[in-house]
Amino acid sequence: MKNLLFSLSFLFLISNGYGQTYVPFYGTVVEQVSETNVLTNLTEFENLGIKRRGTTALQNTLDWLKAEYLSYGYTAAQIQEYSFTNAGTTCKNLVVTKVGTLYPDKFVIICGHYDTITGKGTNDNGSGVVTIFEVARLLQNIPTEYSIKFINFSGEEDGLVGSQNFVSSVVNATNPKMDIRLVFNIDEVGGRADMTNDTITCERDTGSPTSNNAASNAFTNQLITCTQLYSPLNTYLSYAYASDYMPFEDNNEVITGFFERNETPHRHTSTDLLVNMDPHYVYNIAKAATGAMLNFAVASTTLATNDLSNEYQVSFYPSPAKDFLNISLGTLTDSHYTFTLVDLQGKSVINKQIENAQLIETVSLTGLSKGIYLAVLETAKNRISKKIIIE
Ligand SMILES: [Zn+2]
């Protein structure tokens, strides 16, 4: 059975990577997007009030976001807040990290702002918030090759202040800077109550710098295909502007985005409310976004976690480990490789070139905090990773 599953998943991996055909397992995940959750979460978002900088409503919304992610099974260690100053007030971006199995230090970011201005902002951008919730809920227990950061930005309505701060003080704060595969921004996807909402605008980068535009175009094409494969929506190709992906674009990252095709006349007013939008449209957006994120982060294609990590009998021990970790090359014959230890936020805490490799190499863990890490052994041809515990 295992062999059969493995062969099937291998076939799907290939067709997904090149032809981007329908992956049945992704389809079963997308079918679990809940219209009830979408409606309930939109209502709760609306009831939290006007989420302007410096308000209690904004802080209450942040607390609500954290409670939601915890309820989906994310741990406190996976949730980080980043404070920044916004016109004399303190605002916070919320970041939830899911570590990838193969590329733990390379990130697919899915993001949208949770602050509002003037009104309660149920469309702009409660619709994006609840879409990200459904993606986060459904991907929580599905292994993905790339790490994912679910980000709820604040300060968007004050001029992209939160995302600008995140790029300068988090993405660019390390050397090398954070390695980002893609930024997928979702802003104002609520549609209009007085219209038929059957099309989503997919946004690609057409701006400067131009060196990242071809990659943005390629990922936006994938977004279009995934929307068609996993939701009933039609797509409309347009360009990215005026939302939280722009600071990333300026930083030469690869971006894509969702924006409603029927634009609301209620944006930034007191009538940006559930009654004026189309929650069934948001439900379909959540399906498209879930399918796209399974594809972008390269999710496992079966529920049975594949056995690729057992290849070549590579092992890391003891686990739990304390002062040191042994790396066994198993049946690999490489004379040099890179060993990386990555924490739950996707940060490399050890990155070591091993030359003239012996069957067993030992690395020191001195100074590392207790917790769960991903150990990664990378040779010229193979990349093998496993979770380990340090206590
Ligand atoms: Zn917005």
Tab-separated table of C-alpha atoms and ligand atoms in Angstrom:
chain	number	residue	atom	x	y	z
A	1	MET	CA	0.000	0.000	0.000
A	2	LYS	CA	2.787	2.335	0.879
A	3	ASN	CA	4.494	1.679	-2.434
A	4	LEU	CA	1.294	2.291	-4.320
A	5	LEU	CA	0.690	5.535	-2.458
A	6	PHE	CA	4.250	6.578	-3.068
A	7	SER	CA	4.072	5.929	-6.818
A	8	LEU	CA	0.770	7.761	-7.106
A	9	SER	CA	1.964	10.759	-5.153
A	10	PHE	CA	5.133	10.843	-7.215
A	11	LEU	CA	3.121	10.948	-10.435
A	12	PHE	CA	0.937	13.762	-9.103
A	13	LEU	CA	3.986	15.685	-7.986
A	14	ILE	CA	5.356	15.578	-11.490
A	15	SER	CA	2.156	16.594	-13.209
A	16	ASN	CA	1.620	19.364	-10.676
A	17	GLY	CA	5.111	20.708	-11.019
A	18	TYR	CA	5.034	20.964	-14.794
A	19	GLY	CA	1.524	20.706	-16.148
A	20	GLN	CA	-0.301	22.064	-13.103
A	21	THR	CA	-3.093	19.546	-13.375
A	22	TYR	CA	-5.742	18.890	-10.761
A	23	VAL	CA	-4.351	17.146	-7.667
A	24	PRO	CA	-7.155	15.002	-6.184
A	25	PHE	CA	-5.865	15.316	-2.630
A	26	TYR	CA	-5.744	19.113	-2.919
A	27	GLY	CA	-9.344	18.920	-4.126
A	28	THR	CA	-10.393	17.028	-0.997
A	29	VAL	CA	-8.711	19.670	1.170
A	30	VAL	CA	-10.406	22.508	-0.710
A	31	GLU	CA	-13.797	20.794	-0.245
A	32	GLN	CA	-13.331	21.326	3.495
A	33	VAL	CA	-13.449	25.122	3.183
A	34	SER	CA	-16.441	26.023	5.341
A	35	GLU	CA	-19.027	28.583	4.281
A	36	THR	CA	-20.245	28.666	7.889
A	37	ASN	CA	-16.756	29.569	9.113
A	38	VAL	CA	-16.507	32.315	6.503
A	39	LEU	CA	-19.833	33.825	7.535
A	40	THR	CA	-19.192	33.468	11.275
A	41	ASN	CA	-15.723	35.007	11.012
A	42	LEU	CA	-16.928	37.898	8.853
A	43	THR	CA	-19.654	38.612	11.432
A	44	GLU	CA	-17.159	38.479	14.298
A	45	PHE	CA	-14.771	40.762	12.417
A	46	GLU	CA	-17.572	43.269	11.824
A	47	ASN	CA	-18.639	43.144	15.482
A	48	LEU	CA	-15.096	44.068	16.567
A	49	GLY	CA	-15.759	47.624	15.341
A	50	ILE	CA	-13.604	50.258	13.656
A	51	LYS	CA	-10.013	49.013	13.755
A	52	ARG	CA	-8.136	52.253	13.388
A	53	ARG	CA	-4.618	52.820	14.792
A	54	GLY	CA	-4.570	53.369	18.542
A	55	THR	CA	-8.043	51.921	19.172
A	56	THR	CA	-9.088	49.208	21.591
A	57	ALA	CA	-10.949	47.629	18.670
A	58	LEU	CA	-7.639	47.124	16.834
A	59	GLN	CA	-6.073	45.458	19.889
A	60	ASN	CA	-9.181	43.296	20.394
A	61	THR	CA	-8.960	42.215	16.760
A	62	LEU	CA	-5.319	41.198	17.250
A	63	ASP	CA	-6.330	39.106	20.283
A	64	TRP	CA	-9.127	37.538	18.228
A	65	LEU	CA	-6.675	36.655	15.424
A	66	LYS	CA	-4.324	34.932	17.866
A	67	ALA	CA	-7.153	32.962	19.462
A	68	GLU	CA	-8.295	31.758	16.036
A	69	TYR	CA	-4.846	30.484	15.035
A	70	LEU	CA	-4.492	28.708	18.394
A	71	SER	CA	-7.903	27.081	17.845
A	72	TYR	CA	-6.645	25.651	14.522
A	73	GLY	CA	-3.806	23.861	16.325
A	74	TYR	CA	-0.953	26.342	15.883
A	75	THR	CA	1.153	26.693	19.016
A	76	ALA	CA	2.126	29.883	20.814
A	77	ALA	CA	5.721	29.253	19.672
A	78	GLN	CA	4.587	29.570	16.057
A	79	ILE	CA	2.891	32.946	16.628
A	80	GLN	CA	4.907	36.168	16.729
A	81	GLU	CA	3.940	39.804	17.075
A	82	TYR	CA	6.050	42.597	15.608
A	83	SER	CA	5.400	46.071	17.002
A	84	PHE	CA	5.983	49.268	15.070
A	85	THR	CA	5.203	52.926	15.531
A	86	ASN	CA	2.426	54.326	13.394
A	87	ALA	CA	1.676	58.063	13.723
A	88	GLY	CA	2.564	58.049	17.405
A	89	THR	CA	0.704	54.828	18.247
A	90	THR	CA	2.010	51.297	18.599
A	91	CYS	CA	0.604	48.831	16.064
A	92	LYS	CA	1.363	45.152	15.632
A	93	ASN	CA	1.773	42.753	12.725
A	94	LEU	CA	0.871	39.156	13.533
A	95	VAL	CA	2.916	36.355	11.962
A	96	VAL	CA	2.186	32.617	12.161
A	97	THR	CA	4.934	30.339	10.849
A	98	LYS	CA	4.541	26.764	9.605
A	99	VAL	CA	7.924	25.169	8.930
A	100	GLY	CA	8.391	23.328	5.650
A	101	THR	CA	9.728	19.790	5.422
A	102	LEU	CA	12.278	20.323	2.660
A	103	TYR	CA	12.990	24.068	2.509
A	104	PRO	CA	12.385	25.232	6.089
A	105	ASP	CA	14.239	28.501	5.529
A	106	LYS	CA	12.402	29.508	2.335
A	107	PHE	CA	8.975	31.098	2.749
A	108	VAL	CA	5.680	31.395	0.972
A	109	ILE	CA	3.932	34.379	2.563
A	110	ILE	CA	0.152	34.734	2.471
A	111	CYS	CA	-0.896	38.099	3.843
A	112	GLY	CA	-3.612	40.693	4.247
A	113	HIS	CA	-4.242	43.649	6.538
A	114	TYR	CA	-6.609	43.612	9.520
A	115	ASP	CA	-6.704	47.352	10.291
A	116	THR	CA	-9.524	49.501	8.933
A	117	ILE	CA	-10.193	53.199	8.566
A	118	THR	CA	-13.474	55.111	9.001
A	119	GLY	CA	-15.644	51.962	8.975
A	120	LYS	CA	-15.656	48.408	10.294
A	121	GLY	CA	-14.069	47.189	7.060
A	122	THR	CA	-15.879	43.877	6.710
A	123	ASN	CA	-14.914	43.773	3.043
A	124	ASP	CA	-11.682	45.830	3.300
A	125	ASN	CA	-10.181	43.685	4.671
A	126	GLY	CA	-12.249	41.342	6.835
A	127	SER	CA	-12.719	39.330	3.630
A	128	GLY	CA	-8.954	38.810	3.334
A	129	VAL	CA	-8.622	37.957	7.030
A	130	VAL	CA	-11.248	35.195	6.920
A	131	THR	CA	-9.799	33.815	3.682
A	132	ILE	CA	-6.376	33.499	5.328
A	133	PHE	CA	-8.062	31.845	8.340
A	134	GLU	CA	-9.508	29.067	6.177
A	135	VAL	CA	-6.171	28.471	4.441
A	136	ALA	CA	-4.365	28.365	7.808
A	137	ARG	CA	-6.964	26.049	9.346
A	138	LEU	CA	-6.853	23.551	6.480
A	139	LEU	CA	-3.069	23.512	6.002
A	140	GLN	CA	-2.233	23.196	9.684
A	141	ASN	CA	-1.668	19.428	9.613
A	142	ILE	CA	-0.593	19.014	5.988
A	143	PRO	CA	3.174	18.840	5.390
A	144	THR	CA	4.453	21.411	2.894
A	145	GLU	CA	7.925	21.451	1.342
A	146	TYR	CA	8.285	25.226	1.785
A	147	SER	CA	7.697	27.117	5.003
A	148	ILE	CA	4.622	29.320	5.173
A	149	LYS	CA	4.123	32.618	6.981
A	150	PHE	CA	0.508	33.685	7.496
A	151	ILE	CA	0.740	37.441	8.103
A	152	ASN	CA	-1.947	39.847	9.293
A	153	PHE	CA	-0.620	43.356	8.765
A	154	SER	CA	-1.674	46.477	10.619
A	155	GLY	CA	-1.088	50.048	9.418
A	156	GLU	CA	-2.105	49.295	5.821
A	157	GLU	CA	-4.731	52.013	5.735
A	158	ASP	CA	-2.182	54.534	7.027
A	159	GLY	CA	0.005	53.940	3.963
A	160	LEU	CA	1.310	50.335	4.068
A	161	VAL	CA	3.169	51.197	7.277
A	162	GLY	CA	3.014	47.687	8.748
A	163	SER	CA	4.248	45.826	5.676
A	164	GLN	CA	6.993	48.426	5.120
A	165	ASN	CA	8.121	47.928	8.685
A	166	PHE	CA	8.052	44.136	8.300
A	167	VAL	CA	10.240	44.261	5.184
A	168	SER	CA	12.799	46.624	6.700
A	169	SER	CA	12.929	45.270	10.254
A	170	VAL	CA	12.309	41.539	9.719
A	171	VAL	CA	12.881	40.484	6.090
A	172	ASN	CA	16.026	42.575	5.684
A	173	ALA	CA	17.181	42.402	9.300
A	174	THR	CA	19.204	39.220	8.913
A	175	ASN	CA	22.250	38.446	6.821
A	176	PRO	CA	21.437	36.895	4.452
A	177	LYS	CA	17.955	38.401	4.394
A	178	MET	CA	14.842	36.215	4.685
A	179	ASP	CA	14.542	33.932	1.665
A	180	ILE	CA	11.050	34.475	0.179
A	181	ARG	CA	9.643	32.256	-2.564
A	182	LEU	CA	6.425	34.242	-3.011
A	183	VAL	CA	4.212	36.876	-1.371
A	184	PHE	CA	0.487	36.252	-1.965
A	185	ASN	CA	-1.554	39.250	-0.776
A	186	ILE	CA	-5.320	39.173	-0.322
A	187	ASP	CA	-7.123	42.514	0.009
A	188	GLU	CA	-10.815	43.359	-0.429
A	189	VAL	CA	-12.289	40.186	-1.878
A	190	GLY	CA	-15.860	40.612	-0.573
A	191	GLY	CA	-17.674	41.493	-3.804
A	192	ARG	CA	-20.947	43.424	-4.009
A	193	ALA	CA	-24.369	42.413	-2.686
A	194	ASP	CA	-26.026	44.100	-5.677
A	195	MET	CA	-24.064	42.244	-8.368
A	196	THR	CA	-23.191	38.739	-9.531
A	197	ASN	CA	-19.696	38.004	-8.252
A	198	ASP	CA	-18.157	35.221	-10.310
A	199	THR	CA	-14.714	36.599	-11.178
A	200	ILE	CA	-11.562	37.332	-9.163
A	201	THR	CA	-8.833	39.740	-10.209
A	202	CYS	CA	-5.389	38.108	-10.103
A	203	GLU	CA	-2.659	40.669	-9.765
A	204	ARG	CA	0.858	40.478	-11.132
A	205	ASP	CA	3.819	42.778	-10.765
A	206	THR	CA	4.262	45.171	-13.674
A	207	GLY	CA	6.268	47.793	-11.772
A	208	SER	CA	9.836	48.675	-10.976
A	209	PRO	CA	12.185	46.970	-10.196
A	210	THR	CA	11.441	44.849	-13.262
A	211	SER	CA	13.855	41.985	-12.470
A	212	ASN	CA	11.142	40.229	-10.419
A	213	ASN	CA	8.308	40.717	-12.924
A	214	ALA	CA	8.757	37.513	-14.944
A	215	ALA	CA	8.632	35.374	-11.792
A	216	SER	CA	5.561	37.280	-10.603
A	217	ASN	CA	3.909	36.648	-13.946
A	218	ALA	CA	4.680	32.922	-13.719
A	219	PHE	CA	3.261	32.612	-10.184
A	220	THR	CA	0.211	34.675	-11.146
A	221	ASN	CA	-0.386	32.241	-14.001
A	222	GLN	CA	-0.269	29.446	-11.424
A	223	LEU	CA	-2.734	31.420	-9.300
A	224	ILE	CA	-5.085	31.682	-12.271
A	225	THR	CA	-4.814	27.956	-12.992
A	226	CYS	CA	-5.389	27.012	-9.336
A	227	THR	CA	-8.421	29.307	-9.142
A	228	GLN	CA	-9.890	27.562	-12.181
A	229	LEU	CA	-9.016	24.075	-10.874
A	230	TYR	CA	-10.191	24.457	-7.283
A	231	SER	CA	-12.999	27.044	-7.332
A	232	PRO	CA	-15.955	27.921	-9.560
A	233	LEU	CA	-14.579	31.436	-10.115
A	234	ASN	CA	-13.430	32.990	-13.374
A	235	THR	CA	-10.214	34.997	-13.401
A	236	TYR	CA	-9.250	38.431	-14.637
A	237	LEU	CA	-5.579	39.348	-14.987
A	238	SER	CA	-4.508	42.781	-13.789
A	239	TYR	CA	-1.611	44.498	-12.076
A	240	ALA	CA	-0.605	44.904	-8.421
A	241	TYR	CA	-0.888	48.267	-6.668
A	242	ALA	CA	-1.638	49.977	-3.358
A	243	SER	CA	-1.611	47.083	-0.916
A	244	ASP	CA	0.783	45.224	1.380
A	245	TYR	CA	2.648	43.397	-1.391
A	246	MET	CA	4.152	46.687	-2.635
A	247	PRO	CA	6.910	47.047	0.010
A	248	PHE	CA	7.907	43.463	-0.860
A	249	GLU	CA	7.829	44.338	-4.564
A	250	ASP	CA	10.121	47.303	-3.862
A	251	ASN	CA	12.440	44.862	-2.065
A	252	ASN	CA	12.637	42.787	-5.279
A	253	GLU	CA	10.485	39.948	-3.899
A	254	VAL	CA	8.109	37.974	-6.109
A	255	ILE	CA	4.470	38.906	-5.520
A	256	THR	CA	0.955	38.005	-6.582
A	257	GLY	CA	-2.483	38.955	-5.278
A	258	PHE	CA	-6.252	38.653	-5.149
A	259	PHE	CA	-8.599	41.654	-5.397
A	260	GLU	CA	-12.357	41.693	-6.061
A	261	ARG	CA	-13.438	42.154	-9.702
A	262	ASN	CA	-16.639	44.026	-8.797
A	263	GLU	CA	-15.197	46.860	-6.744
A	264	THR	CA	-17.198	47.950	-3.724
A	265	PRO	CA	-18.393	51.557	-3.536
A	266	HIS	CA	-18.341	51.200	0.297
A	267	ARG	CA	-14.548	51.068	0.755
A	268	HIS	CA	-13.268	53.232	3.626
A	269	THR	CA	-16.808	54.244	4.654
A	270	SER	CA	-19.163	53.353	7.507
A	271	THR	CA	-21.184	51.170	5.115
A	272	ASP	CA	-18.353	48.684	4.435
A	273	LEU	CA	-20.524	46.008	6.057
A	274	LEU	CA	-21.502	42.372	5.535
A	275	VAL	CA	-24.926	43.403	4.245
A	276	ASN	CA	-23.312	45.166	1.283
A	277	MET	CA	-21.038	42.306	0.236
A	278	ASP	CA	-21.292	38.687	-0.919
A	279	PRO	CA	-20.082	36.111	1.655
A	280	HIS	CA	-20.615	33.249	-0.821
A	281	TYR	CA	-18.042	34.924	-3.057
A	282	VAL	CA	-15.584	35.000	-0.129
A	283	TYR	CA	-16.237	31.268	0.371
A	284	ASN	CA	-15.231	30.666	-3.265
A	285	ILE	CA	-12.191	32.932	-2.851
A	286	ALA	CA	-11.141	30.827	0.159
A	287	LYS	CA	-11.347	27.687	-2.007
A	288	ALA	CA	-9.164	29.272	-4.686
A	289	ALA	CA	-6.670	30.571	-2.113
A	290	THR	CA	-6.448	27.170	-0.403
A	291	GLY	CA	-5.802	25.390	-3.705
A	292	ALA	CA	-3.213	27.989	-4.661
A	293	MET	CA	-1.371	27.764	-1.336
A	294	LEU	CA	-1.244	23.940	-1.481
A	295	ASN	CA	0.402	24.418	-4.866
A	296	PHE	CA	2.731	27.321	-3.949
A	297	ALA	CA	4.043	25.680	-0.758
A	298	VAL	CA	4.141	22.240	-2.475
A	299	ALA	CA	1.950	20.351	-0.046
A	300	SER	CA	2.093	16.614	0.353
A	301	THR	CA	-0.277	15.031	-2.162
A	302	THR	CA	-1.619	12.319	0.125
A	303	LEU	CA	-2.663	12.171	3.737
A	304	ALA	CA	-0.033	9.498	4.328
A	305	THR	CA	3.064	11.524	5.013
A	306	ASN	CA	5.529	10.346	2.416
A	307	ASP	CA	8.580	8.411	3.369
A	308	LEU	CA	11.028	10.533	1.403
A	309	SER	CA	12.596	11.704	4.647
A	310	ASN	CA	13.656	8.117	5.400
A	311	GLU	CA	15.609	7.901	2.196
A	312	TYR	CA	19.193	6.670	2.409
A	313	GLN	CA	18.638	5.854	6.096
A	314	VAL	CA	19.985	9.236	7.120
A	315	SER	CA	19.384	9.851	10.812
A	316	PHE	CA	19.885	12.529	13.441
A	317	TYR	CA	20.245	11.360	17.045
A	318	PRO	CA	19.760	11.317	19.921
A	319	SER	CA	16.290	12.841	19.909
A	320	PRO	CA	15.639	14.403	22.260
A	321	ALA	CA	19.176	15.782	22.065
A	322	LYS	CA	20.924	17.938	24.625
A	323	ASP	CA	24.519	19.134	24.154
A	324	PHE	CA	25.266	17.571	20.782
A	325	LEU	CA	23.637	15.964	17.765
A	326	ASN	CA	24.993	13.087	15.694
A	327	ILE	CA	24.404	13.036	11.958
A	328	SER	CA	24.512	9.638	10.310
A	329	LEU	CA	24.984	9.639	6.527
A	330	GLY	CA	23.206	6.278	6.242
A	331	THR	CA	23.778	4.894	2.762
A	332	LEU	CA	24.835	8.227	1.262
A	333	THR	CA	28.414	8.295	0.008
A	334	ASP	CA	28.923	12.056	-0.316
A	335	SER	CA	32.204	13.400	1.030
A	336	HIS	CA	30.774	16.810	1.823
A	337	TYR	CA	27.384	18.209	2.695
A	338	THR	CA	25.665	21.107	4.419
A	339	PHE	CA	23.981	20.625	7.760
A	340	THR	CA	21.346	23.152	8.816
A	341	LEU	CA	19.292	23.326	11.975
A	342	VAL	CA	16.170	25.462	11.670
A	343	ASP	CA	13.905	26.662	14.481
A	344	LEU	CA	10.099	26.884	14.463
A	345	GLN	CA	10.189	30.366	12.987
A	346	GLY	CA	12.212	29.052	10.054
A	347	LYS	CA	15.434	30.701	11.240
A	348	SER	CA	18.717	28.838	10.714
A	349	VAL	CA	20.458	28.474	14.064
A	350	ILE	CA	23.233	26.232	12.739
A	351	ASN	CA	24.526	26.231	9.173
A	352	LYS	CA	27.641	24.172	8.725
A	353	GLN	CA	29.642	22.839	5.778
A	354	ILE	CA	30.910	19.342	6.530
A	355	GLU	CA	34.032	18.452	4.503
A	356	ASN	CA	35.630	14.998	4.306
A	357	ALA	CA	32.447	13.690	5.855
A	358	GLN	CA	32.612	10.605	8.060
A	359	LEU	CA	29.670	8.233	8.430
A	360	ILE	CA	28.892	9.890	11.748
A	361	GLU	CA	29.519	13.585	12.330
A	362	THR	CA	28.795	15.350	15.592
A	363	VAL	CA	27.716	18.973	15.972
A	364	SER	CA	27.529	20.984	19.165
A	365	LEU	CA	24.151	22.312	20.306
A	366	THR	CA	25.622	24.572	22.964
A	367	GLY	CA	23.653	27.740	23.497
A	368	LEU	CA	20.473	26.611	21.722
A	369	SER	CA	17.082	26.919	23.389
A	370	LYS	CA	14.962	23.896	24.161
A	371	GLY	CA	12.338	23.119	21.561
A	372	ILE	CA	11.513	21.533	18.249
A	373	TYR	CA	13.849	22.024	15.309
A	374	LEU	CA	14.201	20.753	11.796
A	375	ALA	CA	17.552	19.136	10.960
A	376	VAL	CA	18.419	19.327	7.267
A	377	LEU	CA	21.211	17.472	5.477
A	378	GLU	CA	21.859	18.701	1.958
A	379	THR	CA	24.217	17.137	-0.539
A	380	ALA	CA	24.711	18.015	-4.187
A	381	LYS	CA	21.796	15.746	-5.117
A	382	ASN	CA	19.713	15.160	-2.009
A	383	ARG	CA	18.004	17.095	0.712
A	384	ILE	CA	16.825	15.160	3.740
A	385	SER	CA	15.147	16.697	6.745
A	386	LYS	CA	13.694	15.514	10.043
A	387	LYS	CA	12.250	17.039	13.162
A	388	ILE	CA	14.368	16.797	16.285
A	389	ILE	CA	13.827	17.895	19.862
A	390	ILE	CA	16.410	19.687	21.975
A	391	GLU	CA	15.860	19.536	25.723
B	1	ZN	ZN	-7.454	46.978	2.027
